[in-house]
XYZ file of C-alpha atoms in Angstrom:
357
model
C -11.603 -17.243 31.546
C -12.807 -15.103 28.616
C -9.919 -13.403 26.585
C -9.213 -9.542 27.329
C -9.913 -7.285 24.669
C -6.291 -6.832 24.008
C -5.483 -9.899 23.165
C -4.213 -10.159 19.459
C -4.240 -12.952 17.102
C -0.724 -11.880 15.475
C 1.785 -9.858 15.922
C 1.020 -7.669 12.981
C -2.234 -7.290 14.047
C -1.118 -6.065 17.558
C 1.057 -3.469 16.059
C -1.176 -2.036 12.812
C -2.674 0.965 14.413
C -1.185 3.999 16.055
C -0.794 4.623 19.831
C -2.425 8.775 19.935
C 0.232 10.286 21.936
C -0.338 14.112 22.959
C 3.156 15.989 22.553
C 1.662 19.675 22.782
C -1.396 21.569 23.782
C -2.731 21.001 19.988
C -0.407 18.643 18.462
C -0.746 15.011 18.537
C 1.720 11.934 17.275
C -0.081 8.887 15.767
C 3.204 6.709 16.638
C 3.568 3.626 14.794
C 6.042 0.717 15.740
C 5.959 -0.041 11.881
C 3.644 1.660 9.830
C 4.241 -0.381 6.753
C 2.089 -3.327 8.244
C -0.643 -1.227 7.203
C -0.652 -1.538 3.497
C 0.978 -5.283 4.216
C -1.576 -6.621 5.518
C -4.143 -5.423 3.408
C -2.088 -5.725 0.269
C -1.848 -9.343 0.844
C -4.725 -10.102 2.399
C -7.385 -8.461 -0.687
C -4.928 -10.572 -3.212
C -5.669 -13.313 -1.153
C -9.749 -12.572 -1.589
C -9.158 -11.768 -5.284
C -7.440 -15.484 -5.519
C -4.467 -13.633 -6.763
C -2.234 -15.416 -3.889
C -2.874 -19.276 -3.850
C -0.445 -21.750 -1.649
C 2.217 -21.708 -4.528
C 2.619 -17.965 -5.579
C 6.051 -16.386 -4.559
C 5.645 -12.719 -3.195
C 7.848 -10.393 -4.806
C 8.367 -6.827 -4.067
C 10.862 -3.743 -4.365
C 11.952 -2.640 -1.033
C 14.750 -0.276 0.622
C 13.300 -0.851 4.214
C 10.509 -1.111 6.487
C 7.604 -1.785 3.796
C 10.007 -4.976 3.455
C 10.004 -6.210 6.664
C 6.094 -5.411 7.584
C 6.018 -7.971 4.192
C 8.321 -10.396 5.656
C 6.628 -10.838 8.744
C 3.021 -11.212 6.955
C 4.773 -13.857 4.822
C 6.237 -15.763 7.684
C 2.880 -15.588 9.114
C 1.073 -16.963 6.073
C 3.728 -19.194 5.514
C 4.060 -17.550 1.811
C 7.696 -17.158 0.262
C 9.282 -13.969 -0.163
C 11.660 -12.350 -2.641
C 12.740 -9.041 -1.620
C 14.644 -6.617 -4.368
C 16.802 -4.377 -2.371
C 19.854 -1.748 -2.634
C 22.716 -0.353 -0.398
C 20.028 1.628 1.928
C 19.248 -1.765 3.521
C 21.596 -2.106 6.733
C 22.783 -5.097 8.243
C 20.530 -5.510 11.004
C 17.459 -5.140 8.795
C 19.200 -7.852 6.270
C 19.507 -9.976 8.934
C 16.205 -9.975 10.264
C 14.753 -10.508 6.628
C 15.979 -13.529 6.446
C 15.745 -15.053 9.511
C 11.692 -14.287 9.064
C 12.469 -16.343 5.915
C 12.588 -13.353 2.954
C 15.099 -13.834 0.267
C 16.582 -10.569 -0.332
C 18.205 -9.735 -3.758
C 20.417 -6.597 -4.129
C 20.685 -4.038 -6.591
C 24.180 -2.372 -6.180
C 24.306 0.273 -8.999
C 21.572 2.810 -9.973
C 19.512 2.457 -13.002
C 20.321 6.039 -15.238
C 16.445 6.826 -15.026
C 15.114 5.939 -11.327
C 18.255 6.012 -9.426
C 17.720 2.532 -7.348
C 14.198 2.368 -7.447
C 14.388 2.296 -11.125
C 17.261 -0.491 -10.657
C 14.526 -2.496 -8.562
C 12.191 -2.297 -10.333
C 13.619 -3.928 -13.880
C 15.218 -6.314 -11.192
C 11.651 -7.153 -9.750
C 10.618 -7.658 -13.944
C 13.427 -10.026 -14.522
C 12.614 -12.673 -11.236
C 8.855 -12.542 -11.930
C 9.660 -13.104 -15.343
C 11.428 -16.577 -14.213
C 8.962 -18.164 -12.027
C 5.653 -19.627 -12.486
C 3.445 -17.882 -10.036
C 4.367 -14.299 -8.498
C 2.253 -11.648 -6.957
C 3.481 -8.143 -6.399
C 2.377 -6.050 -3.933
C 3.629 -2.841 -6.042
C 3.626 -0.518 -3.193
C 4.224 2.555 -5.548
C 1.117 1.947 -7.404
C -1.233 0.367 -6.360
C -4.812 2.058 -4.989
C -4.788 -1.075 -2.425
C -2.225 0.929 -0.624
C -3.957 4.287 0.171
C -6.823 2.406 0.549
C -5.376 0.803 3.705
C -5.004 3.712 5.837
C -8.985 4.826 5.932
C -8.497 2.188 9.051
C -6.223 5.550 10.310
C -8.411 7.947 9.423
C -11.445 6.531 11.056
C -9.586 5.946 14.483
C -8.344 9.715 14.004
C -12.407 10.844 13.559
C -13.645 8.673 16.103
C -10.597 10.263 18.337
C -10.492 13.946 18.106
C -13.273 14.320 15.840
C -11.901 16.761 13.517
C -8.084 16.994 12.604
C -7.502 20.436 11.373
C -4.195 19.304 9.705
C -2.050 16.676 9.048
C 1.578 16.493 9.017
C 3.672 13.290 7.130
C 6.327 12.114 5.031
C 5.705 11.258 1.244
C 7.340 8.681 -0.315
C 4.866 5.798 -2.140
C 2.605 8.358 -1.123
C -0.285 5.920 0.533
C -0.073 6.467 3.815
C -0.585 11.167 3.695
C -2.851 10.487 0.439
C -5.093 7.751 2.164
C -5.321 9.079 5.777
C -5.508 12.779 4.311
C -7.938 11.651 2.018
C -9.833 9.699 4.269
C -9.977 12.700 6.748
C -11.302 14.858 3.980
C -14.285 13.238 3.854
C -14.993 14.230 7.481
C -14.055 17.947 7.208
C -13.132 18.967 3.803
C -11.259 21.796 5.408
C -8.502 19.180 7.065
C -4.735 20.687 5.415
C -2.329 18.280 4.184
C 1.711 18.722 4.704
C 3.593 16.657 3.151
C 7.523 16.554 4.105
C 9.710 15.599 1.525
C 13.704 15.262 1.351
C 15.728 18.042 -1.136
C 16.664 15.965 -4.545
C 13.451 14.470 -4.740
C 10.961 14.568 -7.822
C 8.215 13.832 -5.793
C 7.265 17.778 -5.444
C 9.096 19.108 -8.289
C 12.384 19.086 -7.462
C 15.576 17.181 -9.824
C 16.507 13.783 -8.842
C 19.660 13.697 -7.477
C 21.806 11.899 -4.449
C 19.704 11.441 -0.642
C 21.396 10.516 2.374
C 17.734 10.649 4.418
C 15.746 7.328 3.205
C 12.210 6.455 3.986
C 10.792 9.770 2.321
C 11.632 11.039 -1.182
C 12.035 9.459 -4.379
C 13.388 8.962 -7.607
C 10.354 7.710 -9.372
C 6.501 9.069 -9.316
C 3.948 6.404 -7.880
C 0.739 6.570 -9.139
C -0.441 6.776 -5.818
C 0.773 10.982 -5.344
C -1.961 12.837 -5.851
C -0.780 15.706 -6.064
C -4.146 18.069 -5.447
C -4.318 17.019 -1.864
C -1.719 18.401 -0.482
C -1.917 22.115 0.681
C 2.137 22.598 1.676
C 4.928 21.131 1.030
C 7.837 21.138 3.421
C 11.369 19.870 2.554
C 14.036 19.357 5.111
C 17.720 18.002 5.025
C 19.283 15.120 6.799
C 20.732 16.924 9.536
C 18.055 19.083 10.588
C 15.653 15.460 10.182
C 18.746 13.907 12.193
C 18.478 16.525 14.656
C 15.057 16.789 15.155
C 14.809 12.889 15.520
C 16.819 13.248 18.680
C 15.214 15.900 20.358
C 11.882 14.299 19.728
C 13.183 11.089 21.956
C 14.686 13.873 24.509
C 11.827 15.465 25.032
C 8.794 13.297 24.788
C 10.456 9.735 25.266
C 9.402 8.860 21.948
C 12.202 6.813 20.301
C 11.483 7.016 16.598
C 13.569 7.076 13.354
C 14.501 9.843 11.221
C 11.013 9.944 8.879
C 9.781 10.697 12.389
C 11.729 13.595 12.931
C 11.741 15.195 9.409
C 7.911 15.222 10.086
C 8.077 16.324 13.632
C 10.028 19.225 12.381
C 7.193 20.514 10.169
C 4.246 19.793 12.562
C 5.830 21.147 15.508
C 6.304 24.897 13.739
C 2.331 24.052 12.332
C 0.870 23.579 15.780
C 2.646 26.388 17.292
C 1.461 28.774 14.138
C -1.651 27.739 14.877
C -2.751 27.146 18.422
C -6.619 26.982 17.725
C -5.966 23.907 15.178
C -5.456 20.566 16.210
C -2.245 18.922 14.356
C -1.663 15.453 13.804
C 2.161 14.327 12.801
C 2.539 10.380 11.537
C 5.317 8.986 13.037
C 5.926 6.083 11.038
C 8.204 3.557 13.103
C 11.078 2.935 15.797
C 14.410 4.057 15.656
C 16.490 0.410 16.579
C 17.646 0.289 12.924
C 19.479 3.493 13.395
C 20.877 3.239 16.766
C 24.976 2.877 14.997
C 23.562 6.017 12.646
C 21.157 8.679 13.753
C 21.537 8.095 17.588
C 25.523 7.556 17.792
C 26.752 11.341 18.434
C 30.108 9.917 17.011
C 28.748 8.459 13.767
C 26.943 11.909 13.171
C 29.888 13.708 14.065
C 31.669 11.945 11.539
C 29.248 12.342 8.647
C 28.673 16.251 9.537
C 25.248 15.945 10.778
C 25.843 18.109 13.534
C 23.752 21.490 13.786
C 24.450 24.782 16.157
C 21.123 25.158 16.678
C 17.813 23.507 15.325
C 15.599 25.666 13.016
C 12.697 26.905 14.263
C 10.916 27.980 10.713
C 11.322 26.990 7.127
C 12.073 29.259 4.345
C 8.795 30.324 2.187
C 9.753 29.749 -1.422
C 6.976 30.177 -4.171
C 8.404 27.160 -6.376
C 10.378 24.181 -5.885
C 12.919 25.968 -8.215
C 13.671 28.498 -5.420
C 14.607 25.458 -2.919
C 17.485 25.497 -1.237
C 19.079 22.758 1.111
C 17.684 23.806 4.370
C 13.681 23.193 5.554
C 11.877 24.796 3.008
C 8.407 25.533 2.242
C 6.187 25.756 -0.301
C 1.865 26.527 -0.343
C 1.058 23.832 -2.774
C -2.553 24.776 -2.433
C -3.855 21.641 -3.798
C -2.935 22.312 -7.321
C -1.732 19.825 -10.053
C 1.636 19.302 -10.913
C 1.562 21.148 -13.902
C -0.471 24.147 -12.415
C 2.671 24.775 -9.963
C 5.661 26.983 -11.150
C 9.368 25.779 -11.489
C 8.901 21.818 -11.327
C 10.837 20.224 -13.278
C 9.151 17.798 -16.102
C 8.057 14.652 -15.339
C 10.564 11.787 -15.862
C 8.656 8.287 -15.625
C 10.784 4.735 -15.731
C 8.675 2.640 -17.950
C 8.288 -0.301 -15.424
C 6.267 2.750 -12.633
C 3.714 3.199 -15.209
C 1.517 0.482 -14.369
C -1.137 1.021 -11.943
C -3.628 -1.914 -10.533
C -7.385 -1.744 -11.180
Protein backbone atom coordinates (compact mmCIF):
# COMPACT_ATOMS: atom_id res chain seq x y z
CA UNK A 1 0.00 0.00 0.00
CA UNK A 2 1.48 3.36 -1.07
CA UNK A 3 1.78 5.97 1.84
CA UNK A 4 -1.01 8.82 2.01
CA UNK A 5 0.10 12.14 1.39
CA UNK A 6 -0.19 12.98 4.99
CA UNK A 7 2.02 10.89 6.24
CA UNK A 8 5.02 12.73 7.97
CA UNK A 9 8.47 11.68 8.55
CA UNK A 10 8.67 13.56 12.09
CA UNK A 11 6.81 15.08 14.29
CA UNK A 12 8.20 18.50 13.65
CA UNK A 13 7.65 18.14 10.26
CA UNK A 14 3.90 17.29 10.80
CA UNK A 15 3.40 20.34 12.83
CA UNK A 16 5.69 23.25 10.87
CA UNK A 17 3.01 24.85 8.85
CA UNK A 18 -0.22 26.53 9.78
CA UNK A 19 -3.75 25.01 9.63
CA UNK A 20 -5.79 28.38 7.54
CA UNK A 21 -8.69 28.63 9.75
CA UNK A 22 -11.49 31.26 8.63
CA UNK A 23 -12.73 33.15 11.91
CA UNK A 24 -14.65 36.07 10.00
CA UNK A 25 -15.98 37.03 6.64
CA UNK A 26 -12.32 38.59 5.86
CA UNK A 27 -10.17 37.51 8.60
CA UNK A 28 -8.24 34.42 8.67
CA UNK A 29 -5.95 32.60 11.60
CA UNK A 30 -2.78 30.82 10.35
CA UNK A 31 -2.87 28.61 13.73
CA UNK A 32 0.24 27.04 14.66
CA UNK A 33 0.61 24.16 17.31
CA UNK A 34 4.22 25.63 17.79
CA UNK A 35 5.40 28.11 15.57
CA UNK A 36 8.94 28.09 16.76
CA UNK A 37 9.63 24.75 14.79
CA UNK A 38 9.82 27.00 11.99
CA UNK A 39 13.06 28.76 12.47
CA UNK A 40 14.20 25.28 14.41
CA UNK A 41 14.25 23.38 11.88
CA UNK A 42 15.78 25.46 9.48
CA UNK A 43 18.21 26.98 11.92
CA UNK A 44 19.63 23.64 12.50
CA UNK A 45 19.22 22.07 9.55
CA UNK A 46 21.34 25.06 7.12
CA UNK A 47 24.15 24.74 10.09
CA UNK A 48 24.03 21.30 9.42
CA UNK A 49 24.67 22.04 5.37
CA UNK A 50 27.21 24.75 6.31
CA UNK A 51 29.10 21.81 8.45
CA UNK A 52 28.66 24.12 11.33
CA UNK A 53 26.86 21.12 13.38
CA UNK A 54 29.00 17.85 13.18
CA UNK A 55 28.10 14.65 15.58
CA UNK A 56 30.02 16.33 18.56
CA UNK A 57 28.83 20.04 18.66
CA UNK A 58 26.58 20.91 21.74
CA UNK A 59 23.55 23.22 20.76
CA UNK A 60 23.28 26.11 22.87
CA UNK A 61 20.68 28.71 22.89
CA UNK A 62 18.87 31.52 25.04
CA UNK A 63 15.34 30.66 25.58
CA UNK A 64 12.24 31.82 27.87
CA UNK A 65 9.81 29.33 26.06
CA UNK A 66 8.52 27.80 23.06
CA UNK A 67 11.59 28.62 20.60
CA UNK A 68 13.18 26.20 23.37
CA UNK A 69 11.18 23.42 23.11
CA UNK A 70 10.64 23.48 19.06
CA UNK A 71 14.83 23.18 19.69
CA UNK A 72 14.53 20.41 22.05
CA UNK A 73 12.49 18.31 20.05
CA UNK A 74 14.76 18.87 16.76
CA UNK A 75 17.66 17.87 19.04
CA UNK A 76 16.06 14.75 20.35
CA UNK A 77 15.33 14.03 16.85
CA UNK A 78 18.89 14.48 15.59
CA UNK A 79 20.11 12.99 18.53
CA UNK A 80 22.24 16.40 19.13
CA UNK A 81 22.72 17.68 22.86
CA UNK A 82 21.11 20.62 24.11
CA UNK A 83 21.91 23.40 26.58
CA UNK A 84 19.11 25.64 27.15
CA UNK A 85 19.78 29.22 29.09
CA UNK A 86 16.58 30.07 30.72
CA UNK A 87 14.89 32.50 33.47
CA UNK A 88 11.82 32.53 35.86
CA UNK A 89 9.27 32.85 32.70
CA UNK A 90 9.89 29.11 32.11
CA UNK A 91 7.03 27.14 34.07
CA UNK A 92 7.18 23.84 35.40
CA UNK A 93 5.48 21.93 32.88
CA UNK A 94 7.62 23.36 30.08
CA UNK A 95 10.88 22.51 32.42
CA UNK A 96 9.75 19.29 32.63
CA UNK A 97 9.19 18.47 29.21
CA UNK A 98 12.73 19.97 28.29
CA UNK A 99 14.29 17.57 29.86
CA UNK A 100 12.61 14.62 29.42
CA UNK A 101 13.23 15.39 25.39
CA UNK A 102 16.82 15.41 26.78
CA UNK A 103 17.65 19.53 26.92
CA UNK A 104 19.72 20.66 29.78
CA UNK A 105 18.23 23.77 30.95
CA UNK A 106 20.36 26.38 32.88
CA UNK A 107 18.63 29.27 34.75
CA UNK A 108 19.26 32.77 35.03
CA UNK A 109 17.45 34.03 38.24
CA UNK A 110 18.35 37.79 38.41
CA UNK A 111 18.26 40.37 35.55
CA UNK A 112 21.29 41.67 33.93
CA UNK A 113 21.10 45.91 34.59
CA UNK A 114 21.14 46.35 30.66
CA UNK A 115 18.76 43.55 28.99
CA UNK A 116 16.63 42.66 31.85
CA UNK A 117 16.86 38.60 31.46
CA UNK A 118 17.61 38.42 28.01
CA UNK A 119 20.66 40.37 28.66
CA UNK A 120 21.29 37.86 31.75
CA UNK A 121 21.08 34.96 29.02
CA UNK A 122 22.82 36.03 26.92
CA UNK A 123 26.40 36.64 28.94
CA UNK A 124 25.19 33.22 30.46
CA UNK A 125 25.02 31.63 26.86
CA UNK A 126 28.94 33.46 26.41
CA UNK A 127 30.22 31.87 29.52
CA UNK A 128 29.05 27.84 28.61
CA UNK A 129 30.17 28.23 24.98
CA UNK A 130 33.17 29.64 26.25
CA UNK A 131 33.80 26.16 28.25
CA UNK A 132 33.24 23.57 25.73
CA UNK A 133 34.95 22.51 22.69
CA UNK A 134 32.34 22.57 20.01
CA UNK A 135 29.00 24.76 20.33
CA UNK A 136 26.66 26.08 17.76
CA UNK A 137 24.12 28.74 18.50
CA UNK A 138 21.14 29.12 16.88
CA UNK A 139 20.96 32.99 18.01
CA UNK A 140 17.36 33.39 17.39
CA UNK A 141 17.57 37.26 17.93
CA UNK A 142 19.95 37.68 15.16
CA UNK A 143 20.31 35.72 12.89
CA UNK A 144 18.86 36.29 9.00
CA UNK A 145 18.40 32.27 9.07
CA UNK A 146 15.42 33.03 11.15
CA UNK A 147 13.25 35.36 8.96
CA UNK A 148 14.41 33.50 6.30
CA UNK A 149 12.41 30.48 7.52
CA UNK A 150 9.03 31.76 7.30
CA UNK A 151 9.01 32.53 3.24
CA UNK A 152 7.75 28.63 3.63
CA UNK A 153 4.54 30.83 5.34
CA UNK A 154 4.35 33.26 3.02
CA UNK A 155 4.25 31.10 -0.01
CA UNK A 156 1.42 28.79 1.47
CA UNK A 157 -0.40 32.24 2.33
CA UNK A 158 0.03 33.32 -1.75
CA UNK A 159 -0.71 30.08 -3.04
CA UNK A 160 -3.92 30.27 -0.49
CA UNK A 161 -5.71 33.49 -0.77
CA UNK A 162 -3.58 34.96 -3.28
CA UNK A 163 -3.18 38.31 -1.91
CA UNK A 164 -3.17 39.11 1.94
CA UNK A 165 -4.09 42.68 2.27
CA UNK A 166 -2.64 42.73 5.87
CA UNK A 167 -1.05 40.95 8.36
CA UNK A 168 -1.52 40.92 11.96
CA UNK A 169 1.41 39.32 14.62
CA UNK A 170 3.35 39.56 17.63
CA UNK A 171 7.05 40.89 17.57
CA UNK A 172 9.45 39.62 19.67
CA UNK A 173 12.91 38.14 17.78
CA UNK A 174 11.07 39.66 15.13
CA UNK A 175 11.47 36.64 12.35
CA UNK A 176 8.42 35.31 12.10
CA UNK A 177 6.09 39.30 11.08
CA UNK A 178 9.53 40.44 9.32
CA UNK A 179 9.93 37.15 7.21
CA UNK A 180 6.26 36.28 6.39
CA UNK A 181 5.53 40.18 5.97
CA UNK A 182 8.43 40.41 3.98
CA UNK A 183 7.92 37.50 2.06
CA UNK A 184 4.29 38.65 1.27
CA UNK A 185 5.65 41.94 0.06
CA UNK A 186 7.11 40.56 -2.68
CA UNK A 187 3.69 39.40 -3.94
CA UNK A 188 1.77 42.68 -3.40
CA UNK A 189 3.90 45.42 -2.18
CA UNK A 190 0.75 46.97 -0.85
CA UNK A 191 0.32 43.95 1.96
CA UNK A 192 0.26 46.22 5.70
CA UNK A 193 2.17 44.94 8.50
CA UNK A 194 0.84 45.14 12.37
CA UNK A 195 2.93 44.31 14.65
CA UNK A 196 1.54 43.81 18.42
CA UNK A 197 3.83 44.48 21.00
CA UNK A 198 3.50 44.40 25.00
CA UNK A 199 3.75 48.15 26.98
CA UNK A 200 7.53 48.29 28.56
CA UNK A 201 9.02 47.06 25.58
CA UNK A 202 11.93 48.75 23.50
CA UNK A 203 11.09 46.95 20.62
CA UNK A 204 8.85 50.04 19.20
CA UNK A 205 10.20 52.76 21.20
CA UNK A 206 8.98 52.38 24.34
CA UNK A 207 11.43 52.16 28.00
CA UNK A 208 12.28 48.80 29.18
CA UNK A 209 10.68 48.08 32.13
CA UNK A 210 8.78 44.98 34.08
CA UNK A 211 6.21 42.46 31.59
CA UNK A 212 3.93 40.09 32.99
CA UNK A 213 2.76 38.98 29.11
CA UNK A 214 5.87 36.80 27.68
CA UNK A 215 6.27 35.55 24.19
CA UNK A 216 6.11 39.19 22.62
CA UNK A 217 8.20 42.19 23.74
CA UNK A 218 11.63 42.62 24.71
CA UNK A 219 14.35 44.01 26.49
CA UNK A 220 16.98 43.84 23.86
CA UNK A 221 16.84 44.84 19.90
CA UNK A 222 17.49 41.75 17.51
CA UNK A 223 18.97 42.49 14.48
CA UNK A 224 16.30 40.81 12.88
CA UNK A 225 13.47 44.11 13.55
CA UNK A 226 13.34 45.87 10.71
CA UNK A 227 11.79 48.42 11.57
CA UNK A 228 10.57 49.97 7.91
CA UNK A 229 8.19 47.13 7.42
CA UNK A 230 5.88 47.60 9.66
CA UNK A 231 2.96 50.08 8.90
CA UNK A 232 1.21 50.05 12.72
CA UNK A 233 2.07 49.25 15.72
CA UNK A 234 -0.39 48.03 18.29
CA UNK A 235 0.43 47.54 22.03
CA UNK A 236 -1.86 45.79 24.40
CA UNK A 237 -1.67 44.81 28.20
CA UNK A 238 -1.85 41.47 29.84
CA UNK A 239 -5.33 41.53 30.73
CA UNK A 240 -6.91 42.69 27.72
CA UNK A 241 -4.24 39.81 25.81
CA UNK A 242 -5.59 37.49 28.79
CA UNK A 243 -8.99 38.34 27.93
CA UNK A 244 -8.98 38.19 24.46
CA UNK A 245 -7.16 34.72 24.61
CA UNK A 246 -10.30 33.35 26.17
CA UNK A 247 -12.84 34.61 24.08
CA UNK A 248 -10.92 33.52 21.05
CA UNK A 249 -11.26 29.65 22.42
CA UNK A 250 -15.12 30.63 23.28
CA UNK A 251 -15.93 31.60 20.22
CA UNK A 252 -14.07 29.84 17.50
CA UNK A 253 -12.84 26.64 19.48
CA UNK A 254 -9.44 27.69 18.95
CA UNK A 255 -7.44 26.95 22.14
CA UNK A 256 -4.36 29.12 21.86
CA UNK A 257 -2.05 31.00 24.31
CA UNK A 258 -1.91 34.50 25.18
CA UNK A 259 0.55 35.77 22.02
CA UNK A 260 -2.56 34.45 20.29
CA UNK A 261 -4.88 36.64 21.82
CA UNK A 262 -2.82 39.90 22.08
CA UNK A 263 -2.77 39.44 18.22
CA UNK A 264 -6.32 38.44 17.82
CA UNK A 265 -7.16 41.60 19.57
CA UNK A 266 -5.55 43.81 16.90
CA UNK A 267 -6.66 41.82 13.78
CA UNK A 268 -10.09 41.39 14.83
CA UNK A 269 -10.70 45.51 15.09
CA UNK A 270 -8.43 45.46 11.44
CA UNK A 271 -10.80 43.14 9.63
CA UNK A 272 -13.84 44.72 10.88
CA UNK A 273 -12.31 48.41 9.83
CA UNK A 274 -11.86 47.05 6.79
CA UNK A 275 -14.30 44.59 5.34
CA UNK A 276 -13.00 44.72 1.63
CA UNK A 277 -9.35 43.55 2.93
CA UNK A 278 -8.50 40.21 3.68
CA UNK A 279 -6.62 39.93 7.26
CA UNK A 280 -4.40 37.34 8.29
CA UNK A 281 -3.59 37.05 12.31
CA UNK A 282 -0.50 34.45 13.29
CA UNK A 283 -1.45 32.54 16.00
CA UNK A 284 1.66 31.21 17.17
CA UNK A 285 0.92 28.04 19.45
CA UNK A 286 -1.45 26.12 22.02
CA UNK A 287 -2.48 27.23 25.20
CA UNK A 288 -1.64 23.73 27.55
CA UNK A 289 1.26 25.66 29.15
CA UNK A 290 -1.14 28.14 30.54
CA UNK A 291 -4.03 26.12 31.53
CA UNK A 292 -3.04 26.90 35.83
CA UNK A 293 -2.54 30.77 34.37
CA UNK A 294 -4.48 32.33 31.57
CA UNK A 295 -7.41 29.76 31.53
CA UNK A 296 -7.95 29.31 35.50
CA UNK A 297 -10.71 32.16 36.21
CA UNK A 298 -9.32 31.84 39.85
CA UNK A 299 -5.62 32.35 39.07
CA UNK A 300 -6.68 35.52 36.98
CA UNK A 301 -8.86 36.62 39.57
CA UNK A 302 -6.12 36.57 41.83
CA UNK A 303 -3.54 38.41 39.76
CA UNK A 304 -6.27 41.18 38.64
CA UNK A 305 -6.57 40.15 35.14
CA UNK A 306 -10.11 40.48 35.15
CA UNK A 307 -11.79 43.12 32.68
CA UNK A 308 -15.63 44.60 32.70
CA UNK A 309 -15.71 44.54 29.32
CA UNK A 310 -13.16 43.80 26.40
CA UNK A 311 -12.04 46.81 24.26
CA UNK A 312 -13.26 47.09 21.11
CA UNK A 313 -10.60 49.87 19.66
CA UNK A 314 -7.16 51.01 20.62
CA UNK A 315 -6.19 54.45 21.44
CA UNK A 316 -4.44 56.43 18.36
CA UNK A 317 -1.29 57.94 19.81
CA UNK A 318 1.21 59.72 17.36
CA UNK A 319 4.42 58.44 19.38
CA UNK A 320 5.28 55.73 21.60
CA UNK A 321 5.84 58.57 24.19
CA UNK A 322 2.05 59.18 24.30
CA UNK A 323 1.44 55.30 25.26
CA UNK A 324 -0.44 54.49 27.89
CA UNK A 325 -1.19 50.96 29.48
CA UNK A 326 -4.22 50.02 27.59
CA UNK A 327 -4.22 48.75 23.56
CA UNK A 328 -2.67 51.44 21.92
CA UNK A 329 -1.86 52.37 18.51
CA UNK A 330 0.50 53.89 16.60
CA UNK A 331 0.83 54.43 12.26
CA UNK A 332 4.42 53.48 12.07
CA UNK A 333 4.22 53.99 8.36
CA UNK A 334 7.25 52.07 7.59
CA UNK A 335 9.66 54.58 8.86
CA UNK A 336 13.05 54.02 10.66
CA UNK A 337 13.49 54.14 14.15
CA UNK A 338 15.00 57.32 14.23
CA UNK A 339 12.49 58.96 11.71
CA UNK A 340 9.61 58.24 14.43
CA UNK A 341 8.92 60.82 17.28
CA UNK A 342 9.24 60.10 21.11
CA UNK A 343 11.30 56.68 21.08
CA UNK A 344 13.45 56.46 23.40
CA UNK A 345 17.36 55.92 22.36
CA UNK A 346 18.59 52.84 21.54
CA UNK A 347 20.15 50.80 24.40
CA UNK A 348 22.13 47.68 22.89
CA UNK A 349 23.77 44.82 25.40
CA UNK A 350 27.08 44.22 23.83
CA UNK A 351 26.62 40.37 23.47
CA UNK A 352 23.01 41.35 20.79
CA UNK A 353 25.32 43.06 18.54
CA UNK A 354 26.44 40.26 16.57
CA UNK A 355 24.57 39.32 13.60
CA UNK A 356 25.38 36.02 11.30
CA UNK A 357 26.44 36.41 7.66
Amino acid sequence: MPLSALTYRSITEAQMLPRLIRLGPNLYGAVFTLMKLVPAQYILRRALQRGELTEDTVIVETTSGTFGLALAMQAALMERELVLVSDPAIDDNLYRRLTDLGAKVEMCLEPAPVGGYQGARLTKVAEIRASLPSTFCPEQYNNPDNARSYHVVAEQLVRTFGTVDCLVGTVGTAGSMCGTGGGLREYSPHTQVIGVDSHRSVLFGQADGPRSLRGLGNSLWPANLDHTLFDEIHWCNATEAYAQTRALHAESALFQGPTSGAAHLVAQWWAAKNPDGLCVVMLPDEGYRYQATVYDDAWLAANGHVLAERPTEPVTVASPAEAGDRWTRLVWGRRSYEEVPGVVPRVEHPLAERALS
